[in-house]
């Protein structure tokens, strides 16, 4: 019994020191100069702009990657117009963004679409900026978050099998109706879970966005790159204020994640 | 008839859009970086990789990632064991907290560690009294890597422990095996696949980590400059070829790890 107590105590201690204390330290840091320091850090025009940029990117990326993620999962599990071999190869490639360092993800986009590349120069002449502008930042985040929804939805599709869908199809339902009436209710909570993970990753994306955006104040700066810049400028209270907003959002998303996990297990 | 034709056009359109999206977003960039790094010939690639600072940063990254992975494998196995086997107040809270490092932005994690280990904190001043500094030195990088990769081993070992058949353990006890013998002969082998695959994922994530490390490492070339920060520096100083060469090295290593883990998991599933 005492050994049991010891292990439980040790684990609780590790969690407290490693996870809870750092989180509390951010809260304390944000209020080092009292409420006014925190509100000053948040209400700076560059902080407002950075949070807005993060919000725009999160919304665009989540919508696009959810739609394409669900469709690609359906194709990878169900489609018979894709060969078995090709499916296996694509399945392995889907995971690649998880293996790629975010900085490398950003570098890829700069290399392909930057002002020095053929495509980038062409678009530049047409007046479209991709790198060091919002489209490049969205592209970088799309790349980084691409596998998340697919990895949540595919196992569920594989598990439930295609019998119900085939039955609906045989009874004359359109593909569209089959999807909404049969497939969607089965995968709904996995999609929700994937969406939450995607949003969390979008809010937190740093390396890829830093490389692609150039981190220009009031133009391409996001919340995380603003935190980075504040730390580089030794303005820790301001950095903490923005970091606290991000951390609060993450903890909130974590709570929703736990809730949707319990829903996912219900059906 | 027109209806059928229309629906066929639609599905054809959907298919090609999704496939195009996949190819342009994922396949092109990764192929592009390999092409770019080898565009100057293999010799140029080799020169870029073996350049003293580049090579030192890669070695440093691998060394620190190995250390943090070993620590996480031990701590993660312990935590998974406690979370699955014991019932105690606060268990479900701890279980939810495991995912916290995945949910928090890496830049925020870096800032947390900076504050905790900084010279003004009690850990920092304590270390200073002992004559060492943690922040902007190797230990701080290891702490950042441990934090970021904390969930991997726990999340990989938990399902294995839940699956473990209690009767095997009981059989071992009944036949007179001691507690520690049962643990090392029955339970540990059962957890091993989880520990290994979790540790490999943690290792590949630690290799790639940028946000948390860049804020606490100090980034002194040749001493505390890790590979991802080196790549960032090369991009900033407008040397994409050097950045691409080191990227390809890191990327290939991560890909090998990822595919090995997938391969092992698929074989187990069969």
Short mmCIF file of C-alpha atoms in Angstrom, two decimals, chain A residues 101-107 110 140-141 144 201 204-214 222 224-225 228, chain B residues 105-107 208-212 214 228 232 235-236:
data_model
loop_
_atom_site.label_atom_id
_atom_site.label_comp_id
_atom_site.label_asym_id
_atom_site.label_seq_id
_atom_site.Cartn_x
_atom_site.Cartn_y
_atom_site.Cartn_z
CA UNK A 101 9.66 20.53 -38.43
CA UNK A 102 7.43 23.62 -38.72
CA UNK A 103 10.43 25.70 -39.75
CA UNK A 104 11.04 23.32 -42.64
CA UNK A 105 7.35 23.56 -43.58
CA UNK A 106 7.74 27.32 -43.81
CA UNK A 107 10.98 26.99 -45.78
CA UNK A 110 9.31 30.19 -49.28
CA UNK A 140 1.80 27.20 -44.14
CA UNK A 141 -0.84 26.52 -41.48
CA UNK A 144 0.98 21.82 -40.83
CA UNK A 201 -2.83 23.87 -33.64
CA UNK A 204 -0.36 27.82 -31.59
CA UNK A 205 1.42 27.53 -34.94
CA UNK A 206 4.69 29.38 -34.69
CA UNK A 207 7.69 28.08 -36.65
CA UNK A 208 6.10 27.82 -40.08
CA UNK A 209 4.27 31.13 -39.75
CA UNK A 210 7.38 32.92 -38.47
CA UNK A 211 9.38 31.87 -41.55
CA UNK A 212 6.66 32.63 -44.08
CA UNK A 213 5.33 35.87 -42.56
CA UNK A 214 8.57 37.75 -42.00
CA UNK A 222 0.32 36.66 -35.35
CA UNK A 224 2.57 33.63 -31.24
CA UNK A 225 5.11 35.58 -33.27
CA UNK A 228 8.36 35.81 -29.61
CA UNK B 105 1.27 27.02 -28.36
CA UNK B 106 4.98 26.19 -28.43
CA UNK B 107 5.94 29.85 -28.09
CA UNK B 208 11.78 19.05 -35.00
CA UNK B 209 10.91 21.32 -32.08
CA UNK B 210 11.45 25.00 -32.73
CA UNK B 211 9.12 27.37 -30.84
CA UNK B 212 9.83 26.24 -27.29
CA UNK B 214 14.31 29.05 -29.70
CA UNK B 228 15.73 23.80 -36.41
CA UNK B 232 15.77 29.42 -39.31
CA UNK B 235 16.71 31.41 -43.99
CA UNK B 236 17.01 34.77 -42.26
#
